[in-house]
Amino acid sequence: MDKKKIGLFTAITMGIGATIGSGLFGSFPAAAALCGTGLILALVIAFLRSVLTFIPNVTAGNVCPADSANYRHVTKMSNPYVGFLQVINGFLNMVVIALLATVFAVYLHSILPWLPAKYYAIAAILIFTVVSTFGSSASGKLQNILVGILVAALLAYIVMGLPAISSEYVTFGDIIHPKTTIMGLIAASGIMGSCMQGGEILMNFTDEIENPRRIIPLTYILSTAFVFVLCVLIASVTLGTYPYAELTSLADPAKKFMGAFGSSFFIIGGAVFACLPTINAVLLSSAHIHAVSAQEKILPEVFSRCNKYGVPYAGLWLNALAAIVLCAFDLPIFTLMTCASPISLLINLSRMIPPYRIPSLYPHSFRRNFFRLSAPALRAMVILASLLYIITNYAIFLELSTINVVIIVVFLAAAYAYFILRRQWLKKRDVDLFGIMMTPYAPWDEAERAFAAEDAAPVSRG
């Protein structure tokens, strides 16, 4: 059976759903607390950084497509210790899932205060884990519906909110010259960066996409640009209709100018439906990362087993249950958004290695990259993107508590201790873990040979 069931339209809706998610609804209040009326400037910085950082990453996925591409790229083009960061990222997604569910719960609780918010979060994870077990095709159909309702809710917020903007809350001068520090603005842009991430998530299950070399770049471009415009308009309405210092969620201004029915539609159709599709996308992405890790012997074999829908169920449910445990602790949104920042920095920096090396490793494939970038242009973007990652994450790091730092250090130490012990355990059974991880990925070599032969063929002058 052909597993490539995701077309361009479904890919774009998945990209939009994954991009909007908690980023838009969870980060606005946290970013406003850091930079005040600099919210729109923070968005612009986040968008520019997103373009500079993700075009190299998406180019790598375009030139060398693969299931769980980030893992394969980093591992095959650097070394196993660096590649293991992508395995860690698969488990780190439990924090992302908990964050999405928590944002969903906070908004839903504002109109249905019958139960503690954490119970809504746990229920959301359970429901979408069940949905995800039926595969990307079934999930994609549901995703199309949810994203359609989500966009309608956001447009309603914008259309009803623009006429309500008042200079009582913000002026053009406040937006252009916000009263904030440079580091506060950069930290806010780092948090707002979650609004621009998600379009590249399909790289983790490339095998289920029709024509991934074309669809993945198009998905990133269209979904990210669309969400950026939405975010700027929503930020304008938010700052112009409500005191930013008192902002706890986007439901606050919505209740002022949308009325009871309109604000309920915005909360349910917007915040609720924004987070749910993203939970689905992250769950599936994580499961595929775990499956490839198991195929390469890093994780136990059970993580590679799939159900009849082609879903690696062990990794899916492990991340879901771990996220449920996090939700049970009722952690604040800001804590969940920033707690893994230093680890994310290492992961994102490692993803800059493949696009830097691909032009020399796969030159014939690279000449056909979707963005038509030259090798020097791509490498310049990689260097600039790496610097931006470091600066932004340093600004966020300054906002972390000591306990956050301790947890991060312990998590990394425990993860690499497992990795080293796993290698030793396999070595005693005559299995070379590093050898498996560094084995070249055959489809890339086959494509490179085919393109090389094509480039060497004489040009017909008929």
Tab-separated table of C-alpha atoms in Angstrom:
chain	number	residue	atom	x	y	z
A	1	MET	CA	0.000	0.000	0.000
A	2	ASP	CA	1.265	3.504	-0.845
A	3	LYS	CA	1.884	5.305	2.424
A	4	LYS	CA	2.249	8.754	0.817
A	5	LYS	CA	-1.184	10.074	1.613
A	6	ILE	CA	-0.542	13.691	2.586
A	7	GLY	CA	-1.103	16.163	-0.252
A	8	LEU	CA	-0.312	19.883	-0.403
A	9	PHE	CA	-3.617	21.116	1.037
A	10	THR	CA	-3.531	18.800	4.046
A	11	ALA	CA	0.170	19.537	4.547
A	12	ILE	CA	-0.541	23.277	4.634
A	13	THR	CA	-3.391	22.881	7.133
A	14	MET	CA	-1.116	20.713	9.280
A	15	GLY	CA	1.599	23.372	8.957
A	16	ILE	CA	-0.801	26.164	9.961
A	17	GLY	CA	-2.210	24.093	12.818
A	18	ALA	CA	1.266	23.195	14.080
A	19	THR	CA	2.480	26.797	13.724
A	20	ILE	CA	-0.412	28.586	15.425
A	21	GLY	CA	-0.912	26.214	18.334
A	22	SER	CA	0.147	27.409	21.737
A	23	GLY	CA	2.601	29.810	20.122
A	24	LEU	CA	-0.019	32.410	19.339
A	25	PHE	CA	-2.321	31.870	22.294
A	26	GLY	CA	0.298	31.061	24.900
A	27	SER	CA	3.143	33.409	24.049
A	28	PHE	CA	1.367	36.760	23.640
A	29	PRO	CA	0.835	37.407	27.383
A	30	ALA	CA	4.315	36.108	28.295
A	31	ALA	CA	5.986	38.219	25.577
A	32	ALA	CA	3.960	41.323	26.498
A	33	ALA	CA	5.197	40.981	30.074
A	34	LEU	CA	8.793	41.111	28.771
A	35	CYS	CA	8.557	43.865	26.140
A	36	GLY	CA	5.224	45.676	26.616
A	37	THR	CA	4.174	47.530	23.467
A	38	GLY	CA	7.208	46.083	21.662
A	39	LEU	CA	5.081	43.033	20.878
A	40	ILE	CA	4.863	43.758	17.142
A	41	LEU	CA	8.595	44.474	16.878
A	42	ALA	CA	9.228	41.182	18.685
A	43	LEU	CA	7.041	39.436	16.106
A	44	VAL	CA	8.954	40.981	13.206
A	45	ILE	CA	12.279	39.917	14.746
A	46	ALA	CA	10.881	36.417	15.349
A	47	PHE	CA	9.691	36.158	11.743
A	48	LEU	CA	13.031	37.291	10.286
A	49	ARG	CA	14.886	34.873	12.550
A	50	SER	CA	12.501	32.098	11.545
A	51	VAL	CA	13.222	32.685	7.865
A	52	LEU	CA	16.980	32.751	8.446
A	53	THR	CA	16.975	29.653	10.645
A	54	PHE	CA	14.421	27.434	8.990
A	55	ILE	CA	15.208	27.963	5.315
A	56	PRO	CA	18.546	26.146	5.799
A	57	ASN	CA	16.764	23.418	7.771
A	58	VAL	CA	14.003	23.028	5.185
A	59	THR	CA	16.577	23.130	2.377
A	60	ALA	CA	18.308	20.155	3.974
A	61	GLY	CA	14.975	18.328	4.096
A	62	ASN	CA	14.288	19.272	0.497
A	63	VAL	CA	17.657	18.082	-0.828
A	64	CYS	CA	17.828	14.959	1.371
A	65	PRO	CA	14.267	13.909	2.293
A	66	ALA	CA	13.824	11.138	4.859
A	67	ASP	CA	11.499	9.953	7.570
A	68	SER	CA	12.546	11.733	10.811
A	69	ALA	CA	14.808	13.879	8.655
A	70	ASN	CA	16.280	15.986	11.456
A	71	TYR	CA	17.686	12.908	13.183
A	72	ARG	CA	19.057	11.359	9.999
A	73	HIS	CA	20.567	14.635	8.789
A	74	VAL	CA	22.404	15.521	11.977
A	75	THR	CA	23.567	11.979	12.752
A	76	LYS	CA	24.740	11.033	9.247
A	77	MET	CA	26.411	14.396	8.626
A	78	SER	CA	28.086	15.004	12.003
A	79	ASN	CA	28.585	12.347	14.703
A	80	PRO	CA	26.495	10.125	16.993
A	81	TYR	CA	26.828	12.297	20.092
A	82	VAL	CA	25.447	15.312	18.252
A	83	GLY	CA	22.826	13.189	16.491
A	84	PHE	CA	21.590	11.932	19.855
A	85	LEU	CA	20.323	15.467	20.544
A	86	GLN	CA	17.567	14.794	18.008
A	87	VAL	CA	16.573	11.672	19.945
A	88	ILE	CA	16.422	13.849	23.062
A	89	ASN	CA	14.209	16.250	21.136
A	90	GLY	CA	11.729	13.448	20.555
A	91	PHE	CA	11.362	13.088	24.325
A	92	LEU	CA	11.543	16.836	24.912
A	93	ASN	CA	8.331	17.088	22.919
A	94	MET	CA	6.525	15.808	26.009
A	95	VAL	CA	7.019	19.345	27.370
A	96	VAL	CA	5.604	20.820	24.145
A	97	ILE	CA	2.571	18.542	24.365
A	98	ALA	CA	2.034	19.491	28.016
A	99	LEU	CA	2.333	23.172	27.072
A	100	LEU	CA	-0.218	22.861	24.266
A	101	ALA	CA	-2.646	21.028	26.502
A	102	THR	CA	-2.162	23.555	29.318
A	103	VAL	CA	-2.854	26.536	27.033
A	104	PHE	CA	-5.938	24.734	25.716
A	105	ALA	CA	-7.107	24.080	29.269
A	106	VAL	CA	-6.588	27.668	30.460
A	107	TYR	CA	-8.779	29.038	27.675
A	108	LEU	CA	-11.436	26.351	27.980
A	109	HIS	CA	-11.546	26.827	31.759
A	110	SER	CA	-12.371	30.520	31.245
A	111	ILE	CA	-15.777	29.551	29.811
A	112	LEU	CA	-16.248	26.147	31.471
A	113	PRO	CA	-14.938	26.605	35.040
A	114	TRP	CA	-16.537	23.404	36.344
A	115	LEU	CA	-13.294	21.441	36.684
A	116	PRO	CA	-9.685	22.377	37.446
A	117	ALA	CA	-7.891	23.339	34.216
A	118	LYS	CA	-5.411	20.467	34.466
A	119	TYR	CA	-8.201	17.918	33.979
A	120	TYR	CA	-9.123	19.523	30.663
A	121	ALA	CA	-5.448	19.353	29.669
A	122	ILE	CA	-5.202	15.656	30.524
A	123	ALA	CA	-8.441	14.888	28.655
A	124	ALA	CA	-7.161	16.702	25.533
A	125	ILE	CA	-3.954	14.658	25.489
A	126	LEU	CA	-5.825	11.381	25.910
A	127	ILE	CA	-8.360	12.166	23.172
A	128	PHE	CA	-5.777	13.221	20.612
A	129	THR	CA	-3.458	10.354	21.407
A	130	VAL	CA	-6.317	8.024	20.520
A	131	VAL	CA	-6.965	10.002	17.307
A	132	SER	CA	-3.262	9.888	16.421
A	133	THR	CA	-3.187	6.092	16.682
A	134	PHE	CA	-5.280	5.999	13.484
A	135	GLY	CA	-2.458	7.586	11.483
A	136	SER	CA	-1.689	10.804	9.650
A	137	SER	CA	-4.421	10.340	7.037
A	138	ALA	CA	-7.249	10.156	9.584
A	139	SER	CA	-5.633	12.872	11.685
A	140	GLY	CA	-5.179	15.038	8.603
A	141	LYS	CA	-8.890	14.972	7.788
A	142	LEU	CA	-9.762	16.092	11.302
A	143	GLN	CA	-6.963	18.660	11.114
A	144	ASN	CA	-8.467	20.260	7.987
A	145	ILE	CA	-11.769	20.826	9.790
A	146	LEU	CA	-10.192	22.170	12.995
A	147	VAL	CA	-7.852	24.554	11.177
A	148	GLY	CA	-10.756	25.919	9.112
A	149	ILE	CA	-12.694	26.759	12.280
A	150	LEU	CA	-9.521	28.138	13.892
A	151	VAL	CA	-8.820	30.573	11.055
A	152	ALA	CA	-12.459	31.725	11.074
A	153	ALA	CA	-12.203	32.498	14.819
A	154	LEU	CA	-8.971	34.446	14.364
A	155	LEU	CA	-10.421	36.458	11.488
A	156	ALA	CA	-13.479	37.268	13.630
A	157	TYR	CA	-11.155	38.564	16.381
A	158	ILE	CA	-9.354	40.773	13.860
A	159	VAL	CA	-12.427	42.084	12.022
A	160	MET	CA	-14.313	42.906	15.241
A	161	GLY	CA	-11.221	44.182	17.048
A	162	LEU	CA	-9.732	46.617	14.515
A	163	PRO	CA	-12.577	49.181	14.884
A	164	ALA	CA	-12.242	48.946	18.694
A	165	ILE	CA	-8.550	49.982	18.784
A	166	SER	CA	-8.062	53.058	20.965
A	167	SER	CA	-5.096	55.366	21.605
A	168	GLU	CA	-6.031	55.013	25.273
A	169	TYR	CA	-4.119	51.733	25.248
A	170	VAL	CA	-1.430	52.177	22.592
A	171	THR	CA	-0.165	54.677	20.028
A	172	PHE	CA	1.945	54.215	16.926
A	173	GLY	CA	4.859	55.780	18.794
A	174	ASP	CA	4.495	53.222	21.598
A	175	ILE	CA	4.831	50.426	19.044
A	176	ILE	CA	7.807	51.904	17.180
A	177	HIS	CA	9.624	53.069	20.330
A	178	PRO	CA	8.537	50.695	23.108
A	179	LYS	CA	9.716	51.269	26.651
A	180	THR	CA	11.734	48.093	27.031
A	181	THR	CA	15.321	46.890	27.073
A	182	ILE	CA	17.063	45.344	24.071
A	183	MET	CA	17.403	42.034	25.936
A	184	GLY	CA	13.722	42.176	26.914
A	185	LEU	CA	12.780	42.634	23.257
A	186	ILE	CA	15.061	39.801	22.149
A	187	ALA	CA	13.751	37.486	24.889
A	188	ALA	CA	10.183	38.324	23.848
A	189	SER	CA	11.061	37.597	20.214
A	190	GLY	CA	12.432	34.230	21.348
A	191	ILE	CA	9.131	33.397	23.010
A	192	MET	CA	7.175	34.768	20.031
A	193	GLY	CA	9.341	32.566	17.821
A	194	SER	CA	7.028	29.721	18.776
A	195	CYS	CA	4.392	31.517	16.671
A	196	MET	CA	6.551	30.997	13.580
A	197	GLN	CA	7.628	27.404	14.146
A	198	GLY	CA	5.761	24.357	12.947
A	199	GLY	CA	5.745	24.524	9.154
A	200	GLU	CA	8.791	22.259	9.011
A	201	ILE	CA	7.313	19.581	11.284
A	202	LEU	CA	6.343	17.412	8.295
A	203	MET	CA	10.042	16.622	7.810
A	204	ASN	CA	9.635	14.025	10.545
A	205	PHE	CA	7.265	11.843	8.504
A	206	THR	CA	8.387	12.494	4.949
A	207	ASP	CA	7.559	8.944	3.850
A	208	GLU	CA	3.843	9.741	4.153
A	209	ILE	CA	3.943	12.877	1.967
A	210	GLU	CA	3.376	13.083	-1.773
A	211	ASN	CA	6.396	14.679	-3.504
A	212	PRO	CA	8.143	15.834	-0.288
A	213	ARG	CA	10.857	17.755	-2.179
A	214	ARG	CA	8.161	20.200	-3.322
A	215	ILE	CA	5.464	20.007	-0.659
A	216	ILE	CA	7.649	20.488	2.443
A	217	PRO	CA	9.201	23.811	1.298
A	218	LEU	CA	5.851	25.099	0.018
A	219	THR	CA	4.201	24.145	3.301
A	220	TYR	CA	6.807	26.064	5.275
A	221	ILE	CA	6.590	29.194	3.104
A	222	LEU	CA	2.805	29.394	2.883
A	223	SER	CA	1.955	28.402	6.449
A	224	THR	CA	4.599	30.622	8.078
A	225	ALA	CA	3.803	33.711	5.967
A	226	PHE	CA	0.076	33.284	6.567
A	227	VAL	CA	0.516	32.927	10.325
A	228	PHE	CA	2.894	35.929	10.500
A	229	VAL	CA	0.307	38.255	8.927
A	230	LEU	CA	-2.368	36.902	11.279
A	231	CYS	CA	-0.109	37.413	14.303
A	232	VAL	CA	0.707	41.035	13.437
A	233	LEU	CA	-2.992	41.857	13.045
A	234	ILE	CA	-3.885	40.049	16.266
A	235	ALA	CA	-1.068	41.802	18.148
A	236	SER	CA	-2.337	45.170	16.874
A	237	VAL	CA	-5.863	44.426	18.091
A	238	THR	CA	-4.619	43.088	21.431
A	239	LEU	CA	-2.388	46.064	22.228
A	240	GLY	CA	-5.013	48.547	21.051
A	241	THR	CA	-7.941	47.198	23.035
A	242	TYR	CA	-6.541	46.079	26.397
A	243	PRO	CA	-3.830	47.173	28.890
A	244	TYR	CA	-0.839	44.977	28.064
A	245	ALA	CA	0.311	44.964	31.711
A	246	GLU	CA	-2.942	43.251	32.730
A	247	LEU	CA	-3.040	40.738	29.864
A	248	THR	CA	-3.356	37.128	31.019
A	249	SER	CA	-4.752	35.630	27.794
A	250	LEU	CA	-6.233	36.750	24.490
A	251	ALA	CA	-9.633	35.980	25.980
A	252	ASP	CA	-9.324	39.199	28.037
A	253	PRO	CA	-9.586	41.662	25.111
A	254	ALA	CA	-11.941	39.348	23.210
A	255	LYS	CA	-14.526	39.634	25.987
A	256	LYS	CA	-14.403	43.440	25.706
A	257	PHE	CA	-15.266	43.876	22.038
A	258	MET	CA	-16.692	40.534	20.850
A	259	GLY	CA	-19.469	40.102	23.377
A	260	ALA	CA	-20.408	36.901	25.169
A	261	PHE	CA	-21.221	34.832	22.068
A	262	GLY	CA	-18.335	36.161	19.965
A	263	SER	CA	-15.729	35.700	22.692
A	264	SER	CA	-16.980	32.160	23.369
A	265	PHE	CA	-16.603	31.360	19.668
A	266	PHE	CA	-13.103	32.874	19.698
A	267	ILE	CA	-12.060	30.862	22.744
A	268	ILE	CA	-13.510	27.567	21.524
A	269	GLY	CA	-12.882	27.957	17.793
A	270	GLY	CA	-9.601	29.801	18.287
A	271	ALA	CA	-7.591	28.855	21.347
A	272	VAL	CA	-9.101	25.402	21.781
A	273	PHE	CA	-8.897	24.411	18.118
A	274	ALA	CA	-5.432	25.962	17.761
A	275	CYS	CA	-3.885	23.767	20.408
A	276	LEU	CA	-5.622	20.508	19.566
A	277	PRO	CA	-4.302	20.098	15.984
A	278	THR	CA	-0.806	20.911	17.213
A	279	ILE	CA	-1.006	18.256	19.921
A	280	ASN	CA	-1.833	15.795	17.163
A	281	ALA	CA	1.053	16.912	14.906
A	282	VAL	CA	3.644	16.872	17.714
A	283	LEU	CA	2.508	13.467	18.959
A	284	LEU	CA	2.880	11.915	15.498
A	285	SER	CA	6.196	13.656	14.874
A	286	SER	CA	7.616	12.417	18.182
A	287	ALA	CA	6.435	8.873	17.534
A	288	HIS	CA	8.261	8.804	14.202
A	289	ILE	CA	11.454	10.153	15.784
A	290	HIS	CA	11.301	7.352	18.363
A	291	ALA	CA	10.660	4.760	15.634
A	292	VAL	CA	13.729	5.752	13.621
A	293	SER	CA	15.780	5.831	16.839
A	294	ALA	CA	14.688	2.264	17.537
A	295	GLN	CA	15.509	1.176	13.980
A	296	GLU	CA	19.020	2.502	14.594
A	297	LYS	CA	19.191	0.547	17.898
A	298	ILE	CA	19.342	3.671	20.102
A	299	LEU	CA	15.989	2.842	21.696
A	300	PRO	CA	14.543	-0.628	22.378
A	301	GLU	CA	12.948	-2.386	19.412
A	302	VAL	CA	9.409	-1.906	20.760
A	303	PHE	CA	9.508	1.769	19.715
A	304	SER	CA	9.746	0.772	16.044
A	305	ARG	CA	6.652	-1.445	16.095
A	306	CYS	CA	3.692	0.001	14.209
A	307	ASN	CA	-0.015	-0.727	14.332
A	308	LYS	CA	-2.036	-1.453	11.184
A	309	TYR	CA	-2.264	2.283	10.483
A	310	GLY	CA	1.520	2.604	10.324
A	311	VAL	CA	1.768	4.487	13.632
A	312	PRO	CA	4.625	3.653	16.087
A	313	TYR	CA	2.340	3.307	19.086
A	314	ALA	CA	4.900	2.836	21.892
A	315	GLY	CA	6.556	6.232	21.429
A	316	LEU	CA	3.187	7.872	20.873
A	317	TRP	CA	1.779	6.704	24.190
A	318	LEU	CA	5.018	7.172	26.132
A	319	ASN	CA	5.177	10.884	25.268
A	320	ALA	CA	1.463	11.263	25.897
A	321	LEU	CA	1.667	9.711	29.360
A	322	ALA	CA	4.755	11.763	30.246
A	323	ALA	CA	2.940	14.951	29.167
A	324	ILE	CA	-0.036	13.947	31.324
A	325	VAL	CA	2.263	13.645	34.347
A	326	LEU	CA	3.608	17.162	33.653
A	327	CYS	CA	0.060	18.521	33.361
A	328	ALA	CA	-0.835	16.922	36.686
A	329	PHE	CA	1.747	19.200	38.360
A	330	ASP	CA	-0.187	22.217	37.013
A	331	LEU	CA	2.953	24.083	35.889
A	332	PRO	CA	2.609	27.709	34.671
A	333	ILE	CA	2.623	28.366	30.915
A	334	PHE	CA	5.735	30.571	31.102
A	335	THR	CA	7.654	27.816	32.909
A	336	LEU	CA	6.725	25.263	30.254
A	337	MET	CA	7.623	27.669	27.434
A	338	THR	CA	11.096	28.472	28.743
A	339	CYS	CA	12.225	25.464	30.799
A	340	ALA	CA	13.852	23.646	27.882
A	341	SER	CA	15.366	26.699	26.174
A	342	PRO	CA	19.074	25.765	26.622
A	343	ILE	CA	18.438	22.228	25.324
A	344	SER	CA	16.499	23.663	22.379
A	345	LEU	CA	19.501	25.860	21.612
A	346	LEU	CA	21.784	22.811	21.360
A	347	ILE	CA	19.229	20.961	19.232
A	348	ASN	CA	18.713	23.899	16.857
A	349	LEU	CA	22.432	24.583	16.543
A	350	SER	CA	23.046	20.933	15.662
A	351	ARG	CA	20.480	21.247	12.868
A	352	MET	CA	22.649	23.912	11.243
A	353	ILE	CA	25.399	21.351	10.553
A	354	PRO	CA	23.622	19.453	7.697
A	355	PRO	CA	22.752	22.488	5.534
A	356	TYR	CA	26.343	23.690	5.905
A	357	ARG	CA	27.738	20.337	4.726
A	358	ILE	CA	25.137	19.261	2.139
A	359	PRO	CA	26.528	21.365	-0.773
A	360	SER	CA	29.808	19.446	-0.561
A	361	LEU	CA	28.387	16.032	0.389
A	362	TYR	CA	25.538	15.981	-2.172
A	363	PRO	CA	26.454	18.624	-4.770
A	364	HIS	CA	24.254	17.316	-7.610
A	365	SER	CA	21.211	16.979	-5.372
A	366	PHE	CA	21.901	20.413	-3.899
A	367	ARG	CA	21.814	22.084	-7.315
A	368	ARG	CA	18.138	21.138	-7.463
A	369	ASN	CA	17.187	22.665	-4.099
A	370	PHE	CA	13.759	24.268	-4.025
A	371	PHE	CA	14.990	27.733	-2.994
A	372	ARG	CA	17.698	27.827	-5.728
A	373	LEU	CA	20.261	28.896	-3.120
A	374	SER	CA	23.966	28.884	-3.905
A	375	ALA	CA	26.325	27.166	-1.459
A	376	PRO	CA	27.830	30.463	-0.192
A	377	ALA	CA	24.362	31.975	0.337
A	378	LEU	CA	23.160	28.936	2.261
A	379	ARG	CA	26.261	28.838	4.445
A	380	ALA	CA	25.994	32.553	5.192
A	381	MET	CA	22.408	31.985	6.362
A	382	VAL	CA	23.573	29.076	8.523
A	383	ILE	CA	26.216	31.208	10.257
A	384	LEU	CA	23.827	34.106	10.844
A	385	ALA	CA	21.092	31.760	12.039
A	386	SER	CA	23.464	30.149	14.536
A	387	LEU	CA	24.405	33.547	15.968
A	388	LEU	CA	20.741	34.496	16.296
A	389	TYR	CA	19.986	31.224	18.079
A	390	ILE	CA	22.744	31.899	20.604
A	391	ILE	CA	21.765	35.531	21.259
A	392	THR	CA	18.040	34.789	21.588
A	393	ASN	CA	18.472	31.799	23.852
A	394	TYR	CA	20.929	33.714	26.041
A	395	ALA	CA	18.258	36.395	26.546
A	396	ILE	CA	15.717	33.717	27.516
A	397	PHE	CA	18.287	31.961	29.717
A	398	LEU	CA	18.550	35.117	31.825
A	399	GLU	CA	14.865	34.692	32.665
A	400	LEU	CA	15.250	31.109	33.956
A	401	SER	CA	15.205	30.225	37.621
A	402	THR	CA	17.960	28.196	39.264
A	403	ILE	CA	15.698	25.159	39.555
A	404	ASN	CA	15.055	25.294	35.792
A	405	VAL	CA	18.793	25.199	35.129
A	406	VAL	CA	19.315	22.293	37.558
A	407	ILE	CA	16.514	20.279	35.919
A	408	ILE	CA	17.990	20.886	32.456
A	409	VAL	CA	21.483	19.773	33.524
A	410	VAL	CA	20.130	16.639	35.228
A	411	PHE	CA	17.969	15.800	32.192
A	412	LEU	CA	20.909	16.064	29.774
A	413	ALA	CA	23.212	14.096	32.087
A	414	ALA	CA	20.654	11.297	32.472
A	415	ALA	CA	19.987	11.161	28.714
A	416	TYR	CA	23.647	10.865	27.751
A	417	ALA	CA	24.303	8.374	30.558
A	418	TYR	CA	21.607	6.162	28.994
A	419	PHE	CA	23.181	6.629	25.545
A	420	ILE	CA	26.647	5.588	26.739
A	421	LEU	CA	25.304	2.586	28.683
A	422	ARG	CA	23.163	1.537	25.716
A	423	ARG	CA	26.226	1.576	23.464
A	424	GLN	CA	28.188	-0.560	25.921
A	425	TRP	CA	25.296	-3.010	26.330
A	426	LEU	CA	25.005	-3.452	22.553
A	427	LYS	CA	28.770	-3.746	22.153
A	428	LYS	CA	28.764	-6.802	24.426
A	429	ARG	CA	26.266	-8.326	21.963
A	430	ASP	CA	28.491	-7.550	18.961
A	431	VAL	CA	26.289	-4.658	17.807
A	432	ASP	CA	28.149	-1.492	16.777
A	433	LEU	CA	25.711	1.304	17.660
A	434	PHE	CA	27.897	4.103	16.289
A	435	GLY	CA	28.516	2.130	13.114
A	436	ILE	CA	24.761	1.799	12.564
A	437	MET	CA	24.147	5.475	13.268
A	438	MET	CA	26.890	6.617	10.873
A	439	THR	CA	25.907	4.276	8.017
A	440	PRO	CA	25.062	6.475	4.996
A	441	TYR	CA	21.357	6.763	4.155
A	442	ALA	CA	20.967	4.794	0.917
A	443	PRO	CA	18.188	6.869	-0.755
A	444	TRP	CA	20.356	10.011	-0.587
A	445	ASP	CA	23.300	8.253	-2.226
A	446	GLU	CA	21.037	6.746	-4.907
A	447	ALA	CA	19.515	10.134	-5.707
A	448	GLU	CA	22.955	11.756	-5.834
A	449	ARG	CA	24.223	9.119	-8.287
A	450	ALA	CA	21.143	9.546	-10.465
A	451	PHE	CA	21.477	13.338	-10.530
A	452	ALA	CA	25.220	13.072	-11.211
A	453	ALA	CA	24.539	10.817	-14.211
A	454	GLU	CA	21.870	13.236	-15.404
A	455	ASP	CA	24.262	16.184	-15.127
A	456	ALA	CA	27.008	14.260	-16.958
A	457	ALA	CA	24.731	13.238	-19.853
A	458	PRO	CA	25.372	15.148	-23.097
A	459	VAL	CA	22.846	17.890	-23.789
A	460	SER	CA	20.687	17.198	-26.832
A	461	ARG	CA	20.806	19.973	-29.444
A	462	GLY	CA	17.854	18.875	-31.452
